[in-house]
């Protein structure tokens, strides 16, 4: 795969099947969400509430984490803290080893993707089987998710049918969706029954009650967290909310934003391990709280807003760039607009400094974000940090990722606009000579490969305005 | 490990303090006819809703189960479900696993109530009706008292003071198990029940 976003995007744009798959999916998701929030008044009030809930929780985050830990521990949940993904992987492995657990069944978890947990477990002889249908499909294909809510959105049923025939014993080739789903059910039921441990993420952690809230449609999340004798949840430290009452408005926002459903089929609230008299549920529940750069991002009042994200995916569903290039092009676990602001902050601008540029700043993501994250402002901030780093301790790899040519051009541009004489000279020169610059000239070339070169008028806009009698500057 | 805890908390505490914003005004919606709303929402996601007089649900249940060609049914004994092959979830899951995973055709559970806004059943699983009862069998029949339908989750949580009484597991169930992971085409029963049937008991 090409090394940077621009080259990967080029490959993706030349893949008509991929583009068809994404176009169809994004159109459907946008239409379904629009129906859910048809009343602008309700939507405005609800998302303001959602944003405030998350902002309040962030404002009190260290206290809430401690409160959560206290309550959860009292309920019999073991709480672990991990600074890095390597720490988190080590903790999960230690728990599994202590229980002699060899087979793990997984519910969908983006944080486990962030940790590359499956590979880590595999390297230590533990098989982790994904049970969300979409995750199961991409695990069969040996791929990464291309969307945070619908991981195999890039595949069509022909590709999936072939994967099943190749990987499931005695499975005939069929593109019938019910038959494919039934085949997965049969295979995965046995995996559930045999699993020594279940692994999941969590959508919300409630400080007030020490509860984990998980949402899903398939029931695999409930199975993973209930049937095996051991349950391990991994999630980011930003998932906290203060009160149980905060969960209701967030539940009214998340599924509607994500898939246009009024609510997911299942909402699973877990407040403890199996009690003595209870007949099912895991005997031990562990929760790993992952930092991985989040507490660093937290140090900056503007960038901190990134941590409000509830991972609904609406920003990517509405992103004109994402819809055309698909999730893998971003080369990061979190694609689309949220990925463009989150990945460079977690991994560092020196590693992912090109991502904030993969945007037209059209603001579509900001308009649909249920917790009002100012994604466009943060994109601009990160672009600036990549070129001219501030002293903010929240930014990793500031000054990295900017291109020398680009920085020089912008410096020249700034100088020109700061000096009236230079500006007058430059615009006049462009008006007179602009049409003689060949379309294939360096710098221009990237623009003109896809578009025709603009024609310069013989006079600058200022001159034209003056000619029309507007002499007031 | 406690080092990680201390380091994370101290970084968070060293960050600039921002005042927590006030909660902006937001009121959960109300519905004139809660049963009607509940029915519309649940049927829209493939659930079946039947109204039945409170003293006649056993006959109705029998008729429904017969029509579905069901054999083995699991339910708490105290419900008095009238069915030839009736089993109880009366041992730990470890002893019942094989049966539960692949041997039961339908499960009957009670509910704590329901939510009209989203067509949602509220279950607080307990010793009589453990967590997996509403999940593993391919058909789930739920008994719901009409009087227990609330407008919204927000209203129910507050009115019943859930925050002070959370059990090990709370479940909100809105329809049968489903997926749209293959080309956004809906398919039911991917991991949980393929059919969800609600008997609304009228007093
Ligand atoms: S940034 Fe907003 S729209 Fe995007 S996934 Fe997060 S919450 Fe959803």
XYZ file of C-alpha atoms and ligand atoms in Angstrom:
684
model
C 0.000 0.000 0.000
C 1.267 3.498 -0.859
C 2.931 5.414 1.955
C 0.890 8.575 2.086
C -2.730 9.562 1.880
C -2.459 11.273 -1.516
C -1.063 8.169 -3.220
C -3.456 5.782 -1.509
C -6.334 8.066 -2.467
C -5.213 7.903 -6.068
C -5.397 4.116 -6.013
C -8.790 4.151 -4.308
C -10.236 6.622 -6.790
C -9.261 4.277 -9.610
C -11.130 1.363 -8.061
C -14.672 1.588 -9.445
C -16.052 -1.286 -7.371
C -14.824 0.256 -4.130
C -16.309 3.586 -5.102
C -19.656 1.994 -5.975
C -19.761 0.127 -2.645
C -19.050 3.264 -0.625
C -21.336 5.524 -2.614
C -24.290 3.201 -2.139
C -23.628 2.727 1.550
C -23.072 6.398 2.342
C -26.170 7.515 0.425
C -28.287 5.029 2.373
C -26.861 6.016 5.742
C -27.259 9.738 5.119
C -30.873 9.302 4.056
C -31.704 7.192 7.118
C -30.110 9.642 9.521
C -31.926 12.565 7.922
C -35.292 10.899 8.629
C -34.371 10.526 12.312
C -33.505 14.177 12.772
C -36.153 15.692 10.524
C -37.216 18.116 13.266
C -34.455 20.734 13.424
C -35.635 22.114 16.754
C -35.455 18.727 18.497
C -32.108 17.926 16.919
C -30.571 21.222 17.982
C -31.657 20.804 21.598
C -30.711 17.153 21.814
C -27.208 17.566 20.394
C -26.550 20.592 22.606
C -27.445 18.340 25.525
C -25.211 15.557 24.197
C -22.279 17.930 23.728
C -22.754 19.349 27.228
C -22.898 15.878 28.796
C -19.576 14.945 27.248
C -17.990 18.337 27.962
C -19.095 18.134 31.606
C -17.651 14.656 31.921
C -14.360 15.810 30.404
C -14.191 18.816 32.700
C -14.322 16.434 35.672
C -12.533 13.509 34.015
C -9.891 12.651 36.653
C -12.492 12.741 39.450
C -14.968 10.707 37.428
C -12.370 8.075 36.580
C -11.684 7.625 40.273
C -15.364 7.558 41.141
C -15.979 5.007 38.410
C -13.109 2.859 39.602
C -14.401 2.934 43.178
C -17.970 1.986 42.223
C -16.996 -0.620 39.644
C -14.544 -2.246 42.039
C -17.232 -2.398 44.718
C -19.431 -4.190 42.165
C -16.734 -6.774 41.555
C -15.248 -5.359 38.343
C -11.444 -5.339 38.170
C -10.234 -2.005 36.788
C -6.835 -1.741 35.061
C -5.046 1.323 33.708
C -2.861 1.288 30.592
C -0.699 4.174 29.415
C 0.052 2.668 26.019
C -1.447 0.053 23.746
C 1.525 -2.179 24.563
C 0.589 -1.946 28.258
C -3.036 -2.710 27.468
C -2.063 -5.742 25.395
C 0.173 -6.970 28.182
C -2.620 -6.590 30.757
C -5.136 -8.482 28.612
C -2.620 -11.242 27.972
C -1.816 -11.542 31.680
C -5.473 -11.888 32.605
C -6.024 -14.518 29.920
C -2.906 -16.425 30.921
C -3.905 -16.383 34.584
C -7.177 -18.069 33.579
C -5.456 -20.413 31.179
C -7.741 -19.015 28.487
C -6.823 -20.094 24.972
C -9.933 -19.224 22.990
C -11.317 -15.707 23.007
C -14.557 -14.569 21.403
C -14.739 -10.871 20.595
C -17.525 -8.344 20.365
C -16.825 -5.304 18.258
C -14.290 -2.940 19.775
C -12.428 -0.126 18.033
C -10.056 0.242 20.981
C -9.007 -3.388 20.505
C -8.267 -2.455 16.876
C -6.256 0.503 18.129
C -4.274 -1.970 20.270
C -3.893 -4.505 17.420
C -4.926 -6.929 20.109
C -5.726 -9.893 17.863
C -2.205 -9.965 16.453
C -0.735 -9.694 19.940
C -2.829 -12.580 21.247
C -2.128 -14.657 18.161
C 1.611 -14.203 18.698
C 1.128 -15.696 22.157
C -0.861 -18.691 21.022
C -4.330 -17.351 21.804
C -6.978 -17.387 19.085
C -9.276 -14.354 19.105
C -12.345 -14.801 16.914
C -14.376 -11.753 15.882
C -18.106 -12.361 16.256
C -19.679 -9.180 14.891
C -20.650 -10.287 11.381
C -18.790 -7.431 9.707
C -15.688 -7.962 11.824
C -15.882 -11.721 11.227
C -15.928 -11.111 7.478
C -12.892 -8.844 7.477
C -11.072 -11.178 9.818
C -11.620 -13.969 7.264
C -10.275 -11.619 4.603
C -7.311 -10.606 6.753
C -8.254 -6.947 6.468
C -8.790 -3.998 8.799
C -12.170 -2.277 9.259
C -12.922 0.452 6.729
C -15.616 2.114 8.860
C -15.921 2.361 12.635
C -19.560 1.239 12.725
C -19.802 -0.950 9.629
C -16.384 -2.544 9.280
C -16.931 -4.424 6.001
C -18.816 -1.707 4.192
C -16.244 -1.837 1.381
C -17.193 -5.381 0.424
C -20.106 -6.488 -1.711
C -21.950 -9.764 -1.295
C -20.116 -11.469 -4.129
C -16.823 -10.966 -2.338
C -18.348 -12.108 0.958
C -19.926 -15.190 -0.618
C -16.541 -16.197 -2.003
C -14.847 -15.655 1.369
C -17.392 -17.907 3.075
C -17.017 -20.647 0.468
C -13.249 -20.513 0.830
C -13.202 -20.471 4.637
C -16.258 -22.292 5.986
C -16.396 -26.042 5.640
C -19.088 -27.316 3.248
C -20.385 -23.825 2.575
C -21.751 -23.630 -0.987
C -21.377 -20.369 -2.894
C -24.441 -18.223 -2.302
C -25.097 -14.503 -2.419
C -28.294 -14.894 -0.413
C -27.842 -12.630 2.601
C -30.049 -14.737 4.894
C -28.111 -17.870 4.005
C -24.767 -16.145 4.559
C -25.942 -14.800 7.914
C -27.209 -18.242 8.961
C -23.861 -19.798 8.050
C -22.023 -17.290 10.231
C -24.459 -17.928 13.088
C -23.780 -21.640 13.027
C -20.008 -21.269 12.973
C -19.914 -18.569 15.626
C -22.389 -20.255 18.016
C -19.887 -23.056 18.434
C -17.113 -20.541 18.997
C -19.174 -18.834 21.683
C -19.873 -22.115 23.424
C -16.206 -23.073 23.367
C -14.739 -19.697 24.328
C -12.756 -19.351 27.546
C -13.149 -15.594 27.569
C -15.179 -12.846 25.933
C -13.695 -9.526 24.917
C -15.601 -6.322 24.257
C -15.365 -2.563 24.163
C -17.746 -0.170 25.902
C -19.696 2.792 24.583
C -20.139 4.574 27.910
C -18.810 4.177 31.425
C -21.096 5.578 34.101
C -19.199 7.043 37.062
C -22.263 7.273 39.279
C -22.992 3.537 39.158
C -19.759 1.953 37.912
C -21.625 0.550 34.889
C -20.464 -0.325 31.379
C -22.979 0.462 28.634
C -22.658 -1.424 25.349
C -24.871 -1.064 22.306
C -25.242 -3.416 19.343
C -27.742 -5.027 16.978
C -26.591 -8.594 16.598
C -26.482 -10.001 20.120
C -22.854 -11.037 19.746
C -21.892 -8.317 22.215
C -24.310 -9.747 24.775
C -23.022 -13.259 24.117
C -19.371 -12.205 24.427
C -20.047 -10.475 27.722
C -22.338 -13.145 29.205
C -21.605 -16.690 28.053
C -17.849 -17.177 28.672
C -16.696 -17.409 32.305
C -14.392 -14.402 31.876
C -15.158 -10.999 30.360
C -12.509 -8.414 29.544
C -13.576 -4.985 28.288
C -11.115 -2.517 26.788
C -11.972 1.115 26.297
C -10.596 4.657 26.218
C -10.494 6.860 29.314
C -12.711 9.402 27.545
C -15.800 7.144 27.621
C -16.873 8.402 31.053
C -20.182 10.106 31.767
C -21.152 11.463 35.166
C -24.610 10.057 35.724
C -26.841 7.244 34.592
C -29.352 9.889 33.468
C -26.752 11.127 30.963
C -27.037 7.844 29.110
C -30.586 8.435 27.824
C -29.868 11.528 25.685
C -26.658 9.958 24.377
C -28.596 6.828 23.417
C -31.072 9.073 21.614
C -28.157 10.500 19.598
C -25.758 7.647 18.920
C -27.740 5.007 16.969
C -29.757 7.620 15.091
C -26.572 9.365 13.988
C -24.795 6.123 13.208
C -27.289 4.042 11.245
C -30.543 5.993 11.383
C -32.048 3.564 13.899
C -34.150 5.003 16.746
C -32.202 2.669 19.031
C -30.007 -0.374 18.597
C -31.588 -3.785 19.075
C -29.677 -4.280 22.314
C -28.471 -1.957 25.011
C -26.477 -3.961 27.529
C -25.701 -2.352 30.880
C -23.211 -4.290 32.949
C -22.774 -3.407 36.602
C -20.675 -6.172 38.070
C -19.689 -9.801 37.753
C -21.955 -12.785 38.402
C -23.287 -12.805 41.949
C -23.293 -16.033 43.947
C -26.955 -16.815 43.400
C -27.007 -15.844 39.700
C -26.992 -18.596 37.083
C -25.119 -16.953 34.223
C -22.779 -14.115 33.410
C -18.988 -14.103 33.699
C -17.507 -14.940 37.091
C -14.881 -12.276 36.519
C -15.178 -8.949 34.719
C -12.108 -6.862 33.921
C -11.991 -3.408 32.420
C -8.833 -1.996 30.862
C -8.810 1.814 30.648
C -6.560 2.882 27.796
C -4.856 6.270 27.632
C -2.581 6.027 24.553
C -2.155 9.793 24.213
C -5.616 10.850 25.325
C -4.426 12.498 28.534
C -1.867 14.428 26.489
C -4.559 15.702 24.087
C -6.556 16.641 27.184
C -3.938 19.267 28.091
C -5.117 21.595 25.321
C -8.473 23.294 25.803
C -9.266 23.315 22.072
C -7.951 19.879 21.150
C -9.690 18.357 24.188
C -12.995 18.606 22.299
C -11.763 15.687 20.181
C -12.322 13.477 23.236
C -16.064 14.143 23.228
C -16.448 11.723 20.291
C -18.987 8.925 20.789
C -17.808 7.061 17.655
C -21.080 7.219 15.749
C -19.431 7.488 12.344
C -21.824 10.178 11.082
C -18.892 12.416 10.184
C -17.486 9.811 7.803
C -20.900 8.961 6.362
C -21.285 12.612 5.368
C -17.703 13.263 4.301
C -17.261 13.837 0.547
C -13.640 12.705 0.806
C -14.376 9.522 2.800
C -17.254 8.552 0.475
C -14.860 8.616 -2.491
C -11.697 7.093 -1.112
C -13.065 4.736 1.573
C -11.724 3.937 5.009
C -8.504 2.076 4.228
C -7.050 5.072 2.417
C -6.559 6.849 5.737
C -4.117 4.160 6.809
C -5.280 4.474 10.391
C -7.695 2.638 12.674
C -10.047 5.624 12.804
C -10.825 6.895 9.282
C -12.844 9.863 8.035
C -13.070 13.244 9.729
C -12.727 11.937 13.285
C -9.691 9.924 12.174
C -8.188 12.993 10.550
C -8.176 14.807 13.878
C -7.703 11.877 16.254
C -4.942 9.875 14.558
C -2.422 12.749 14.176
C -3.008 13.632 17.813
C -2.601 10.115 19.171
C 0.181 8.975 16.830
C 1.818 12.374 16.304
C 1.848 14.873 13.456
C 5.228 13.541 12.362
C 3.530 10.170 11.642
C 0.122 11.264 10.337
C 0.611 14.946 9.528
C -0.850 14.492 6.044
C -4.269 13.451 7.387
C -5.510 16.921 8.450
C -4.964 17.977 4.836
C -7.284 15.266 3.487
C -10.237 17.595 3.868
C -11.964 20.313 1.910
C -13.137 21.962 5.167
C -16.688 21.767 3.771
C -18.025 21.477 7.336
C -20.438 18.607 6.607
C -18.963 16.623 9.510
C -19.407 19.514 11.925
C -23.057 19.872 10.955
C -23.894 16.249 11.736
C -21.681 15.569 14.742
C -24.059 14.707 17.614
C -21.658 16.114 20.212
C -20.745 19.243 18.266
C -17.034 18.612 17.875
C -15.555 21.556 15.905
C -13.770 19.160 13.553
C -12.938 21.807 10.924
C -11.378 24.171 13.468
C -9.292 21.345 14.861
C -8.190 20.363 11.334
C -6.976 23.898 10.706
C -5.252 23.976 14.085
C -3.458 20.719 13.329
C -2.378 21.951 9.895
C -0.862 24.966 11.583
C 0.786 22.828 14.242
C 2.341 20.680 11.534
C 3.900 23.746 9.891
C 4.567 26.088 12.788
C 4.256 24.281 16.087
C 2.961 26.127 19.128
C 4.333 25.308 22.540
C 1.221 23.265 23.440
C 2.281 20.100 25.278
C -0.815 18.422 23.866
C 0.627 18.215 20.372
C 2.919 15.358 19.465
C 5.310 15.711 16.548
C 4.459 19.384 15.938
C 6.380 20.817 13.000
C 6.482 17.381 11.408
C 4.437 16.455 8.402
C 4.455 19.894 6.778
C 6.122 20.122 3.382
C 9.003 22.547 2.853
C 7.664 23.720 -0.502
C 4.226 24.329 0.933
C 5.572 26.234 3.910
C 7.724 28.409 1.651
C 4.792 29.171 -0.627
C 2.623 30.165 2.312
C 5.368 32.336 3.752
C 5.643 34.147 0.404
C 1.870 34.454 0.253
C 1.765 35.972 3.736
C 4.567 38.421 2.919
C 2.779 39.489 -0.258
C -0.486 40.141 1.563
C 1.237 42.035 4.351
C 2.716 44.633 2.010
C 0.480 46.752 -0.292
C 3.240 47.461 -2.773
C 4.213 43.792 -3.053
C 0.555 42.862 -3.406
C -0.039 45.401 -6.184
C 3.077 44.247 -7.996
C 2.217 40.562 -7.705
C -1.380 40.902 -8.846
C -0.388 43.067 -11.754
C 2.325 40.618 -12.745
C -0.144 37.696 -12.565
C -2.736 39.605 -14.579
C -0.216 40.311 -17.316
C 1.824 37.125 -17.311
C -0.408 34.518 -15.652
C -1.735 33.149 -18.916
C 1.775 32.466 -20.151
C 2.631 30.144 -17.261
C 2.310 26.576 -18.658
C -0.265 24.314 -16.965
C 2.469 21.749 -16.343
C 4.693 24.141 -14.402
C 5.872 22.848 -11.028
C 3.421 23.542 -8.174
C 0.620 24.143 -10.697
C 0.868 20.648 -12.067
C -0.850 18.912 -9.167
C -3.828 21.191 -9.528
C -4.030 21.007 -13.307
C -3.835 17.219 -13.687
C -7.529 17.050 -12.760
C -8.722 20.555 -13.648
C -8.144 23.055 -16.394
C -5.940 25.978 -15.553
C -7.924 29.110 -14.756
C -7.721 31.998 -17.236
C -6.413 35.207 -15.758
C -8.315 38.386 -16.563
C -6.096 41.157 -17.955
C -6.744 43.190 -14.850
C -6.840 42.358 -11.150
C -10.140 42.353 -9.276
C -9.221 45.604 -7.591
C -8.565 47.276 -10.929
C -11.804 45.951 -12.389
C -13.716 47.253 -9.374
C -12.083 50.643 -9.647
C -12.951 50.765 -13.356
C -16.584 50.174 -12.403
C -16.453 53.144 -10.098
C -15.881 51.446 -6.714
C -13.021 53.466 -5.435
C -13.570 52.856 -1.772
C -11.142 50.191 -0.621
C 0.112 -0.835 36.934
C -0.699 1.628 39.693
C 2.112 3.690 38.121
C 0.035 4.003 34.978
C -2.951 5.031 37.057
C -0.972 7.701 38.887
C 0.645 8.981 35.695
C -2.641 9.239 33.791
C -4.462 10.939 36.642
C -1.652 13.382 37.281
C -1.468 14.375 33.609
C -5.227 14.954 33.609
C -5.005 16.974 36.822
C -2.166 19.111 35.441
C -4.270 20.134 32.432
C -6.089 23.477 32.404
C -9.327 23.362 34.405
C -12.389 24.209 32.358
C -15.691 24.979 34.039
C -18.252 22.250 33.337
C -21.038 23.706 31.141
C -24.611 23.774 32.459
C -27.045 21.223 31.032
C -28.915 22.979 28.218
C -32.677 22.573 28.292
C -33.889 19.303 26.822
C -37.127 17.486 27.575
C -37.727 13.874 26.589
C -40.819 13.558 24.377
C -44.264 12.412 25.565
C -46.735 10.241 23.710
C -50.508 10.388 23.993
C -51.032 6.704 23.314
C -48.017 4.824 24.648
C -49.171 1.352 23.612
C -49.802 2.550 20.073
C -46.375 4.154 19.823
C -44.716 1.075 21.317
C -46.469 -1.182 18.813
C -45.610 0.974 15.786
C -41.960 1.225 16.752
C -41.501 -2.450 17.584
C -43.366 -3.697 14.514
C -41.181 -1.426 12.382
C -38.176 -3.498 13.461
C -39.847 -6.880 12.903
C -41.247 -7.454 16.399
C -44.708 -8.994 16.840
C -47.091 -7.376 19.311
C -50.312 -9.012 20.579
C -52.723 -7.502 23.082
C -54.324 -10.019 25.386
C -56.456 -9.927 28.534
C -54.261 -10.513 31.584
C -56.047 -13.736 32.528
C -55.903 -15.217 29.037
C -52.242 -14.968 28.069
C -51.500 -18.663 28.685
C -54.049 -19.787 26.095
C -52.834 -17.152 23.679
C -49.216 -18.150 24.199
C -50.096 -21.786 23.599
C -51.780 -20.892 20.326
C -48.840 -18.798 19.162
C -46.264 -21.438 20.048
C -48.317 -24.129 18.302
C -48.602 -22.000 15.196
C -44.822 -21.548 15.164
C -44.233 -25.304 15.365
C -42.214 -25.043 18.556
C -41.180 -28.044 20.669
C -38.965 -27.218 23.629
C -39.863 -24.105 25.586
C -37.932 -22.615 28.481
C -39.595 -20.452 31.116
C -39.520 -19.808 34.842
C -41.741 -22.448 36.536
C -43.714 -19.900 38.564
C -45.147 -18.427 35.344
C -47.180 -21.570 34.851
C -46.664 -21.724 31.098
C -48.904 -24.431 29.735
C -46.820 -26.464 27.260
C -45.931 -30.142 26.910
C -42.152 -29.765 26.729
C -41.385 -27.066 29.236
C -37.972 -26.626 30.823
C -36.607 -24.343 33.496
C -33.332 -22.415 33.578
C -32.662 -23.804 37.032
C -28.944 -24.609 36.983
C -25.827 -22.562 36.274
C -25.206 -21.975 32.565
C -22.151 -24.250 32.689
C -24.475 -27.230 33.278
C -27.035 -26.165 30.714
C -24.792 -24.854 27.968
C -25.403 -27.496 25.333
C -29.146 -27.329 25.737
C -29.237 -23.555 25.742
C -26.922 -23.114 22.784
C -28.750 -25.474 20.489
C -31.660 -27.250 22.156
C -34.399 -24.762 23.024
C -36.907 -23.516 20.464
C -38.448 -20.681 22.419
C -38.006 -18.811 25.692
C -40.659 -16.957 27.662
C -39.670 -14.108 29.964
C -41.370 -11.367 31.903
C -40.298 -7.761 31.485
C -39.833 -4.869 33.865
C -41.589 -2.578 31.454
C -41.216 -0.986 28.063
C -40.402 2.295 26.381
C -42.916 3.743 23.961
C -40.534 6.144 22.181
C -38.340 3.442 20.700
C -40.467 0.259 21.001
C -38.110 -1.142 23.606
C -38.513 -3.872 26.234
C -36.755 -3.407 29.557
C -35.437 -6.556 31.256
C -33.638 -6.898 34.565
C -32.497 -10.521 34.401
C -32.474 -12.406 37.709
C -32.229 -15.912 39.145
C -35.602 -16.944 37.711
C -34.894 -15.463 34.299
C -31.136 -15.341 33.732
C -29.438 -13.156 31.130
C -29.071 -15.713 28.353
C -32.712 -16.786 28.415
C -33.723 -13.873 26.224
C -30.743 -14.378 23.908
C -29.917 -17.968 23.005
C -33.235 -19.540 21.887
C -34.367 -18.535 18.372
C -37.750 -17.274 19.594
C -38.200 -14.907 22.522
C -41.697 -14.336 23.880
C -41.931 -11.459 26.334
C -44.824 -10.724 28.679
C -45.451 -7.027 29.206
C -47.998 -5.360 31.462
C -49.550 -2.525 29.537
C -49.388 -0.300 32.618
C -45.593 -0.627 32.630
C -45.047 1.171 29.320
C -43.249 4.475 29.934
C -42.809 7.290 27.445
C -39.028 7.299 27.376
C -35.964 5.688 28.887
C -35.093 9.004 30.533
C -38.456 9.076 32.278
C -38.303 5.453 33.430
C -34.749 5.669 34.755
C -35.538 8.736 36.815
C -38.962 7.637 38.023
C -37.638 4.268 39.203
C -34.341 5.659 40.510
C -32.248 3.138 38.611
C -29.020 4.861 39.619
C -29.432 3.601 43.181
C -30.541 0.078 42.307
C -28.666 -1.137 39.231
C -28.629 -4.946 39.060
C -25.752 -6.917 37.518
C -27.312 -6.594 34.094
C -29.953 -4.345 32.558
C -31.133 -5.088 29.036
C -33.005 -2.925 26.584
C -34.337 -5.022 23.722
C -35.828 -3.469 20.596
C -36.673 -6.220 18.156
C -35.092 -9.507 17.151
C -31.322 -9.781 16.657
C -30.321 -8.298 13.324
C -27.435 -7.251 11.107
C -26.996 -5.088 8.052
C -23.308 -5.799 7.636
C -23.723 -7.387 4.209
C -24.529 -4.607 1.753
C -26.821 -2.890 4.253
C -29.331 -5.696 3.690
C -31.241 -6.540 6.864
C -31.045 -10.122 8.086
C -32.598 -11.331 11.340
C -31.431 -13.771 13.966
C -27.729 -13.385 13.315
C -26.733 -14.231 16.895
C -29.790 -13.796 19.091
C -33.483 -14.582 18.526
C -34.855 -14.459 15.010
C -38.313 -13.657 16.329
C -39.429 -11.399 19.152
C -43.043 -11.742 20.241
C -44.559 -9.445 22.841
C -47.797 -10.262 24.660
C -49.169 -7.041 26.086
C -51.242 -7.960 29.132
C -54.211 -5.724 29.678
C -55.658 -5.406 33.127
S -16.616 13.074 15.567
Fe -18.800 13.358 15.963
S -19.759 12.576 14.076
Fe -17.656 11.788 14.078
S -17.764 9.769 15.032
Fe -17.295 11.241 16.662
S -19.291 11.811 17.508
Fe -19.699 10.857 15.539
